[in-house]
Coordinates of C-alpha atoms and ligand atoms in Angstrom, one line a residue:
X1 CA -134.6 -103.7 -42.1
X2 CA -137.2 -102.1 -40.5
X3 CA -140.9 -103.7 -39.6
X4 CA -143.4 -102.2 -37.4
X5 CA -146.6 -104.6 -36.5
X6 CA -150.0 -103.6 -35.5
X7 CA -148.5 -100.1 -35.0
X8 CA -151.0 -97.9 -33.9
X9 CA -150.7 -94.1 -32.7
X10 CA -153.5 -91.9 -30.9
X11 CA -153.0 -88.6 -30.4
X12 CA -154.9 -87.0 -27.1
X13 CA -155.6 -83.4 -27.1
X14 CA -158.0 -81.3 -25.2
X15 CA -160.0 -84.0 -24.7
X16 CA -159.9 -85.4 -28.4
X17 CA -158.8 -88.4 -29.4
X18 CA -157.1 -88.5 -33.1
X19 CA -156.2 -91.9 -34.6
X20 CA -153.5 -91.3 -36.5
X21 CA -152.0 -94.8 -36.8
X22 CA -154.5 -97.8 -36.9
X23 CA -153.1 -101.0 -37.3
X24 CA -149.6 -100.5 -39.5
X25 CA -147.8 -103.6 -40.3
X26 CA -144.8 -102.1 -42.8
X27 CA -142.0 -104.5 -44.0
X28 CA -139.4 -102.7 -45.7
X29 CA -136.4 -105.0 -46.8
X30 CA -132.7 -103.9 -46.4
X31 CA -131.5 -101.9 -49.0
X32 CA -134.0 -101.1 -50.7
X33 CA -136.1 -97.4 -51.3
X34 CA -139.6 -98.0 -50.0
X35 CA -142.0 -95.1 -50.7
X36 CA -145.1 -94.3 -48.4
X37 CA -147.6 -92.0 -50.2
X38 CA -150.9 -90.9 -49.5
X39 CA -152.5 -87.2 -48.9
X40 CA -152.2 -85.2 -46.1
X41 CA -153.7 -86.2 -42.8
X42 CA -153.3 -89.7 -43.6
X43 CA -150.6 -90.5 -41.3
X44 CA -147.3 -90.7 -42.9
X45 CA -145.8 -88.2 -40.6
X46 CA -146.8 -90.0 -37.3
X47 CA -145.5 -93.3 -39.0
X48 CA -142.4 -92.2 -39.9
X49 CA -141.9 -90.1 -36.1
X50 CA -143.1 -94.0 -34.8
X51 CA -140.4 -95.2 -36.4
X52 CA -137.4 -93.9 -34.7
X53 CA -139.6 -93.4 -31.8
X54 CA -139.4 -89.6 -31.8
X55 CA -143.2 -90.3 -31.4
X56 CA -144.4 -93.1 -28.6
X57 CA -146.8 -95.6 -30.4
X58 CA -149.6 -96.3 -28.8
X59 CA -149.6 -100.0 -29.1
X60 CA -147.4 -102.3 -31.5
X61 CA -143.6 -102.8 -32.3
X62 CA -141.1 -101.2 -34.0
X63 CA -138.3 -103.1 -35.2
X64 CA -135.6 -101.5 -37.1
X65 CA -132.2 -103.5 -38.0
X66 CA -133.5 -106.6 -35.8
X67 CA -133.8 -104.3 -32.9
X68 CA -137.0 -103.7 -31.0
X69 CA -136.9 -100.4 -30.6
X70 CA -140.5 -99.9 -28.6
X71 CA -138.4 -102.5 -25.8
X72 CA -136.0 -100.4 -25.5
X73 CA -138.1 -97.1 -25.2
X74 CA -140.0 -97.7 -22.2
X75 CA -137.0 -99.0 -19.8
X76 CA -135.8 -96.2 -17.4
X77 CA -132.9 -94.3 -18.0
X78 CA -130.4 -97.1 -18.7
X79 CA -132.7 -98.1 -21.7
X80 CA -133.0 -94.1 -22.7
X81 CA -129.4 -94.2 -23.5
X82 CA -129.7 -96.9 -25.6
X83 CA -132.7 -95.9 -27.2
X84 CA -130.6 -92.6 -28.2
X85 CA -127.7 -95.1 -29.9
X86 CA -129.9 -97.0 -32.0
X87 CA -131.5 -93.8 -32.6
X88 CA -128.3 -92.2 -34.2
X89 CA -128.4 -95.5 -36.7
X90 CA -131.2 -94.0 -38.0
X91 CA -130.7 -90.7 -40.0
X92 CA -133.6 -88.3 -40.5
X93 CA -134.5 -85.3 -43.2
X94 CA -136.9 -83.5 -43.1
X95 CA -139.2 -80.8 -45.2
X96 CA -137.9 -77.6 -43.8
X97 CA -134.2 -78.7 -44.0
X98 CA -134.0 -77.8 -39.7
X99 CA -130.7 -76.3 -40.1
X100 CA -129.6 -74.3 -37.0
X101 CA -129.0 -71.2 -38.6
X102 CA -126.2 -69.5 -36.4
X103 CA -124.2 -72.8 -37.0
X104 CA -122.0 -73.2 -40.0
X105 CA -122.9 -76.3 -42.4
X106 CA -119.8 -77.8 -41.1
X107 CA -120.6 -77.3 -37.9
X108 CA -124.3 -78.4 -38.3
X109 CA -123.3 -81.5 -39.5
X110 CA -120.9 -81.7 -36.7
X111 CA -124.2 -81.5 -34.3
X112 CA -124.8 -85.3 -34.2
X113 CA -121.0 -86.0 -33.7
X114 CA -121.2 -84.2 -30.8
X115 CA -123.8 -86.2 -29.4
X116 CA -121.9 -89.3 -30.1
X117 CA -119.1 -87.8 -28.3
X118 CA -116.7 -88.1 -31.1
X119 CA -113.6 -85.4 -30.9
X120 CA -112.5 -82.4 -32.9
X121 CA -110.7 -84.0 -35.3
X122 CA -112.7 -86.8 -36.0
X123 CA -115.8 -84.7 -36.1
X124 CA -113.9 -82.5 -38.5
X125 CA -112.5 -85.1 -41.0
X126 CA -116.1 -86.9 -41.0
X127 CA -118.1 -83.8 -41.6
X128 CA -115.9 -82.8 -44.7
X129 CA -116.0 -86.3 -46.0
X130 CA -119.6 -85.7 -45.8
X131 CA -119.8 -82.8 -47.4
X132 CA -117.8 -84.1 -50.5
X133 CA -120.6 -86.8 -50.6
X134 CA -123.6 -84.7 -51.0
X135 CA -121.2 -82.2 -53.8
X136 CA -120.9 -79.6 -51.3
X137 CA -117.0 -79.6 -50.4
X138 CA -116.9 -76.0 -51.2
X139 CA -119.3 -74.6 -48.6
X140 CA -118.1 -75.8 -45.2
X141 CA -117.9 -72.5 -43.8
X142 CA -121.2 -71.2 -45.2
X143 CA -124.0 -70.5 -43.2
X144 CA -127.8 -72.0 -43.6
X145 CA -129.3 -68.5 -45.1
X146 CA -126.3 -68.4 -47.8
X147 CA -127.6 -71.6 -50.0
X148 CA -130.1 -72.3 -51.7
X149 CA -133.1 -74.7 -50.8
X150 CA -131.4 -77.6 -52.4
X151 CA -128.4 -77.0 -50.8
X152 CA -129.3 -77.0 -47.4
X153 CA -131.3 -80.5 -47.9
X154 CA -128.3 -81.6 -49.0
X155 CA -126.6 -80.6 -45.7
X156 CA -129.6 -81.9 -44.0
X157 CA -129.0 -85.1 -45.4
X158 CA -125.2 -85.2 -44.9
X159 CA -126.5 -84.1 -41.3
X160 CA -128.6 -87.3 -41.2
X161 CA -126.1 -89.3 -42.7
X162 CA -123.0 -88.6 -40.0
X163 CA -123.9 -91.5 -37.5
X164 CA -123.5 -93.6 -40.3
X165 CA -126.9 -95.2 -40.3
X166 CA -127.8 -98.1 -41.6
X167 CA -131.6 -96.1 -42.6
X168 CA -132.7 -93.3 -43.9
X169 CA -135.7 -91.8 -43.1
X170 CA -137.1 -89.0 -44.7
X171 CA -140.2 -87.0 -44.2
X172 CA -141.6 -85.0 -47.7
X173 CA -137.6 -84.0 -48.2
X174 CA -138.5 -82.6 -51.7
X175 CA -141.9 -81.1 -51.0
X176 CA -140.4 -77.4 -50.7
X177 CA -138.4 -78.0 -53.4
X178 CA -139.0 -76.8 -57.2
X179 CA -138.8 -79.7 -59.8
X180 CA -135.7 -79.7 -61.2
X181 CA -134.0 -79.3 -57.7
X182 CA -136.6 -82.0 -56.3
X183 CA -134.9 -84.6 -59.0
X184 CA -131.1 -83.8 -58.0
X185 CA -132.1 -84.3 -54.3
X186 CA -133.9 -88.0 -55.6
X187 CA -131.0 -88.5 -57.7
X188 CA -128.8 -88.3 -54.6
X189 CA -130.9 -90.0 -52.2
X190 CA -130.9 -93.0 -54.9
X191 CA -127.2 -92.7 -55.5
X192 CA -126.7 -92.9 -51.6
X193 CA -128.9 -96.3 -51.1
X194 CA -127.0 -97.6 -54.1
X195 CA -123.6 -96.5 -53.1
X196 CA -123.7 -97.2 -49.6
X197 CA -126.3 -99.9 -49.3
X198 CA -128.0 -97.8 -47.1
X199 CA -132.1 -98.6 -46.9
X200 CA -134.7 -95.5 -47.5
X201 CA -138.1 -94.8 -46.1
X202 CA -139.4 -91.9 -47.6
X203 CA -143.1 -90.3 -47.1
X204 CA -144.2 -88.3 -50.0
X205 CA -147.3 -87.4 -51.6
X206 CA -146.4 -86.6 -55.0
X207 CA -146.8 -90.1 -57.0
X208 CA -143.9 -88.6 -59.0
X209 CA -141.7 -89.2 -56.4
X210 CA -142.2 -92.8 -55.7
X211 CA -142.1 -93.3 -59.7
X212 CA -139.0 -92.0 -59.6
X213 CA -137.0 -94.0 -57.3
X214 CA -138.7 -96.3 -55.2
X215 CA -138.4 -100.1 -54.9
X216 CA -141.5 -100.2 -53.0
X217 CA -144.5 -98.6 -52.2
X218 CA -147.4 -98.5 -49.7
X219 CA -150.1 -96.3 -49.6
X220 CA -151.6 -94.7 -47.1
X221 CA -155.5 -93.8 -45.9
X222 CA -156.7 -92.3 -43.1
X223 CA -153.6 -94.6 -40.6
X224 CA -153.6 -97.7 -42.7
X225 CA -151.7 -99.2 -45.5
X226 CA -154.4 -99.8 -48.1
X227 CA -151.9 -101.6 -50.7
X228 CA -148.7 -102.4 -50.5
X229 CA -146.1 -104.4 -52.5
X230 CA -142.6 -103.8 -54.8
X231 CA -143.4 -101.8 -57.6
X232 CA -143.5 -104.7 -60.4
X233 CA -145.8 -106.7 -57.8
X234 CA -148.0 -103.5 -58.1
X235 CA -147.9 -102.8 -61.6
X236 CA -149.0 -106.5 -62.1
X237 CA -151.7 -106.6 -59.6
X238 CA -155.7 -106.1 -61.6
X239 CA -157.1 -103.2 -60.2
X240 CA -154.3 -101.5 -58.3
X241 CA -154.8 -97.7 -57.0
X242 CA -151.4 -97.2 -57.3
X243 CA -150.4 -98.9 -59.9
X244 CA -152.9 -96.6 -61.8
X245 CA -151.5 -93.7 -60.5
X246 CA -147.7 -94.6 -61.1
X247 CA -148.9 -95.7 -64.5
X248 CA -152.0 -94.2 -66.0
X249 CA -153.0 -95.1 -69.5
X250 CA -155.6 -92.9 -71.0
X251 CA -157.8 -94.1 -73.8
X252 CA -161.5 -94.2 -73.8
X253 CA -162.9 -97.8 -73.3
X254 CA -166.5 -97.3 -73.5
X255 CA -169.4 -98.0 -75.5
X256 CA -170.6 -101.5 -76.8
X257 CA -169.9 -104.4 -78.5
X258 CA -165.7 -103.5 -78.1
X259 CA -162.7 -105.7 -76.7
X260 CA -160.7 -103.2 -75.2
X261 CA -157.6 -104.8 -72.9
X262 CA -154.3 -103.0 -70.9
X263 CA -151.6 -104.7 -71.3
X264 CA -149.0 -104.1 -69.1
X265 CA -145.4 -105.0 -70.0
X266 CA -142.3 -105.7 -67.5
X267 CA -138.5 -105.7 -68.4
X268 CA -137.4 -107.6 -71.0
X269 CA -140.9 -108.2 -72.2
X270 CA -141.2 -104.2 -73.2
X271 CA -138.5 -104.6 -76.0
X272 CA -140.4 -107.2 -77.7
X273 CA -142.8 -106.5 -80.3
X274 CA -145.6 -108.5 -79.2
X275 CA -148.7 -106.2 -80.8
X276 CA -147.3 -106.3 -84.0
X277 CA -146.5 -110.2 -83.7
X278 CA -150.1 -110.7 -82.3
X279 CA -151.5 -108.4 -85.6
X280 CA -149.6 -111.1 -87.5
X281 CA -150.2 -114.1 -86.4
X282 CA -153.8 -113.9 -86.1
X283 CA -154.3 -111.4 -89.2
X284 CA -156.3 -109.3 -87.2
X285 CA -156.6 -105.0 -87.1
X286 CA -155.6 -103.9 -83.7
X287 CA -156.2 -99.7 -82.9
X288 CA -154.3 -98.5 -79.9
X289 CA -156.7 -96.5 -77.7
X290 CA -153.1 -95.2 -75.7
X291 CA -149.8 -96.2 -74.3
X292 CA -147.4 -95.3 -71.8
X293 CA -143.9 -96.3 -71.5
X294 CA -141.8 -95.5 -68.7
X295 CA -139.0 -96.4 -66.4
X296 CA -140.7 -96.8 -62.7
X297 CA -138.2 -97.7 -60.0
X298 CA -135.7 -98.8 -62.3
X299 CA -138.2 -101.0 -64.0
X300 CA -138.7 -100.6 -67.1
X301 CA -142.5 -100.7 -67.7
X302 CA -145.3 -100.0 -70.8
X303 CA -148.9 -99.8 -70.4
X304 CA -151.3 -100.0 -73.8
X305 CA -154.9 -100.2 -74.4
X306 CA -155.7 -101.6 -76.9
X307 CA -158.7 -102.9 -78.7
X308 CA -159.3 -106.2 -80.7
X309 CA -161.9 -106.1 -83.2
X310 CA -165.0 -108.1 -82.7
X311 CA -167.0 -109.5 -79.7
X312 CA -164.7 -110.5 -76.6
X313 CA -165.4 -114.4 -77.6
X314 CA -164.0 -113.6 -80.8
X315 CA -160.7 -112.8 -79.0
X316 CA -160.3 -115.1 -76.2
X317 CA -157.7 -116.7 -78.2
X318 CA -155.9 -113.6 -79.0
X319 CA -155.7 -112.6 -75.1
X320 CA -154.7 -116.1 -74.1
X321 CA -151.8 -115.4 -76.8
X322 CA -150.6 -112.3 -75.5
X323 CA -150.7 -113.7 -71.4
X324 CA -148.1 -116.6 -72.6
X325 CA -146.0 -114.2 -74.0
X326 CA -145.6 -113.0 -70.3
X327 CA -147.8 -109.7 -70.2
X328 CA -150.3 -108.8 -67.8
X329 CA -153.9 -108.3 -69.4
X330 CA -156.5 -106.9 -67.8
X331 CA -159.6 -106.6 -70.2
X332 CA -161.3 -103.0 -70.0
X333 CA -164.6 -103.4 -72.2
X334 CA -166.9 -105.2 -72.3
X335 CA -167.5 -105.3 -68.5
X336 CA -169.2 -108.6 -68.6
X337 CA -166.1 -110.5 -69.4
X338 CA -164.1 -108.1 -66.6
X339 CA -166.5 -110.1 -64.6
X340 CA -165.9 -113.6 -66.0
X341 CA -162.3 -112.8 -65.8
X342 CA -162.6 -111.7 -62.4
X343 CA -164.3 -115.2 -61.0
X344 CA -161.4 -116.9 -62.6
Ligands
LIG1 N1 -149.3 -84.0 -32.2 C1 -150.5 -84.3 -32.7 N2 -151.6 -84.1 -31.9 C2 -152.8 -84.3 -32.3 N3 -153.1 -84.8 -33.5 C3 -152.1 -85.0 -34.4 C4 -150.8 -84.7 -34.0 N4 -150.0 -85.0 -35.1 C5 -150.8 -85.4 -36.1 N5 -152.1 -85.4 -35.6 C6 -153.3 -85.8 -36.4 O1 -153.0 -87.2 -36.9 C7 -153.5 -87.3 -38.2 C8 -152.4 -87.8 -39.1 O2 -151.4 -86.7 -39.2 P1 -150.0 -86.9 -39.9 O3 -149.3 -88.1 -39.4 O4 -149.3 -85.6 -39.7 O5 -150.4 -87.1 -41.4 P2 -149.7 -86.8 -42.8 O6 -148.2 -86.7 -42.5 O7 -150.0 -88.0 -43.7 O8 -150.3 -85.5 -43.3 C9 -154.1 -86.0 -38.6 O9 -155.5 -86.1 -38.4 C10 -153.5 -85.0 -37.7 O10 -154.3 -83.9 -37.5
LIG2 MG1 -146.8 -85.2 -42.9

C-alpha cells in the first residue's frame, strides 16, 4: 500500500545542510498498522511529510496505493491538481490535533469536503456519519476549546478520515495525550483499520505504542530504517533491538559455568507447557531467572530465561528439545556457545 525507495530528504537552511532522510526503502502492506519508532531527530516526521508529499524528497519514490506520487508532484499545474486528489486519499493526524478553532467540529471536519467540492448536504450527512464513528455524535456543534484532548484527536481523525482514504497516516497522535486517553485513541485507530480495512502508518516514539497495536515495525536512526519486519518476524529474529524493547526479559545471566537460554514463545506455542514437559522428560531442575508474557500486535507472545543446570554440553540435547517444539532459543550464558551458536 505504500512503499517509498531510496527516499532521501535534505533540508537546506542558512547555509546548512541536514540529512534527514538517507536512503528509506519502507514497505508497508495494505491493511495492516505499521509502526515507525525511533527518538527524536531521527527522521520520522520528515518521512511521514515525504509520504504524502507535504515535504518534497530529495531523491527517491513514493508510491502510495500503486501510485507514484513523486511523478505526479513535479508536473506543472495539471499534475498539482492531481497530486491534491491522491493527496485527499491519504488522511493525516497529527500531535497538536490542528483544529481550526473558530470552526465548529462539524464544520472542521467539513474543511476537507469543501476542498473536494462536495455540497451542503453531502458535506453535512458525511461529517455526522463521521462523527458517530469516532463516539462523538453528540458534539457537532461544539467548538475545538470545549473538548477535551482526546476528543479533539478524535475529530482530527474523523477530519482525516472524510476523503475516505485508503491510509492513514499519523504523526505522534497520542504523544500529548495522558495514558489512559492515549489507549482509547489506539483502541480506535485499531478498530478503524480493522473495521474499515483501512492501512496505518503511525510514527511514535513510545515502544508502548507499537506493542500495542502494530502489525509492523521499523525503527528509525539518524534517517534510516535500522530493522524492520512484522512483529513475530522481529520477536524471532537473535539479537533484535526492537524486539528487546517490545519484549524485555529481565533476569541476570552472568557469571560462570551456567546455561542460561530466552526462549521466546509465539501463538499457539505459549499455551503449551513446554518447561514443565522439558523438566520431565529429561528429569532435570530448571530455575527461571524471569518471564514475560504479553499480547504484542495481537500476537500472543512469552519470553523466559531460563537456566539448565550444568555445563552448556550437558544441555545441547535439552535445547535441541525445546527448538522442535517450535520455540525460538537464544542461549544467554555461557557466551562461548552464543558464539558457536552464532557461526551456525
Ligand atoms: N524544515 C526543516 N529544516 C531544516 N531541518 C529540519 C527541518 N525539519 C526537520 N529538520 C531536521 O531533520 C532531522 C530529522 O527531523 P524530524 O524528521 O523532525 O525527526 P523526528 O520526527 O524523528 O524527531 C532533524 O535533525 C531536524 O532538525
Ligand atoms: Mg517528529
Amino acid at each position: 500500500m505504500i512503499t517509498t525507495s531510496g527516499l532521501t530528504k535534505v533540508y537546506r537552511s542558512r547555509g546548512r545542510e541536514v540529512t534527514a532522510l538517507d536512503g528509506v526503502d519502507l514497505h508497508v502492506r495494505e491493511g495492516e498498522v505499521y509502526g515507525v519508532i525511533g527518538q527524536s531527530g531521527a527522521g520520522k516526521s520528515s518521512l511521514i511529510r515525504c509520504v504524502n508529499l507535504l515535504e518534497r524528497p530529495t531523491s527517491g519514490t513514493v508510491t502510495v496505493a500503486g501510485q507514484d506520487l513523486t511523478a505526479l508532484a513535479g508536473r506543472g499545474p495539471r499534475a498539482g491538481k492531481e497530486l491534491r486528489r491522491a493527496r485527499s486519499r491519504i488522511g493525516m493526524v497529527f500531535q497538536h490535533f490542528n483544529l481550526l478553532s473558530s470552526r465548529t467540529v462539524q464544520d472542521n471536519i467539513e474543511l476537507p469536503l469543501e476542498i473536494l467540492g462536495k455540497s451542503g448536504k453531502e458535506r453535512s450527512r458525511r461529517a455526522l456519519e463521521l462523527l458517530d464513528l469516532v463516539g462523538l455524535a453528540d458534539k457537532a456543534g461544539a467548538y475545538p476549546a470545549q473538548l477535551s484532548g482526546g476528543q479533539k484527536q478524535r475529530v482530527g481523525i474523523a477530519r482525516a478520515l472524510a476523503g475516505d482514504p485508503k491510509v492513514l497516516l499519523s504523526d505522534e497522535a497520542t504523544s500529548a495525550l495522558d495514558p489512559e486517553t492515549t489507549r482509547s485513541i489506539l483502541q480506535l485507530l485499531r478498530d478503524l483499520n480493522r473495521e474499515l480495512g483501512l492501512t496505518v502508518l503511525l510514527i511514535t516514539h513510545e515502544m508502548d505504542v507499537v506493542k500495542s497495536i502494530c502489525d509492523s515495525a521499523a525503527l528509525m536512526e539518524m534517517g534510516r530504517i535500522v530493522e524492520s519486519g512484522t512483529v513475530g518476524e522481529l520477536l524471532a529474529t537473535p539479537g533484535s533491538e526492537l524486539a528487546a524493547a517490545l519484549f524485555p526479559v529481565d533476569g541476570d545471566a552472568s557469571g560462570p559455568d551456567r546455561t542460561v537460554v530466552d526462549v521466546t514463545f509465539h501463538g499457539e506455542a505459549a499455551t503449551q507447557p513446554v518447561i514443565s514437559q522439558l523438566a520431565r522428560t529429561y528429569n532435570i531442575d530448571i530455575s527461571i531467572l524471569g518471564a514475560a508474557l504479553d499480547t504484542v500486535g495481537g500476537l500472543q507472545v512469552g519470553r523466559m530465561r531460563i537456566e539448565l543446570p550444568g555445563h552448556y554440553e550437558d544441555n545441547v540435547v535439552p535445547i535441541g528439545f525445546l527448538r522442535e517444539q517450535g520455540l525460538q532459543v537464544d542461549v544467554v550464558s555461557p557466551e562461548t556457545a552464543l558464539v558457536k551458536e552464532g557461526a551456525k
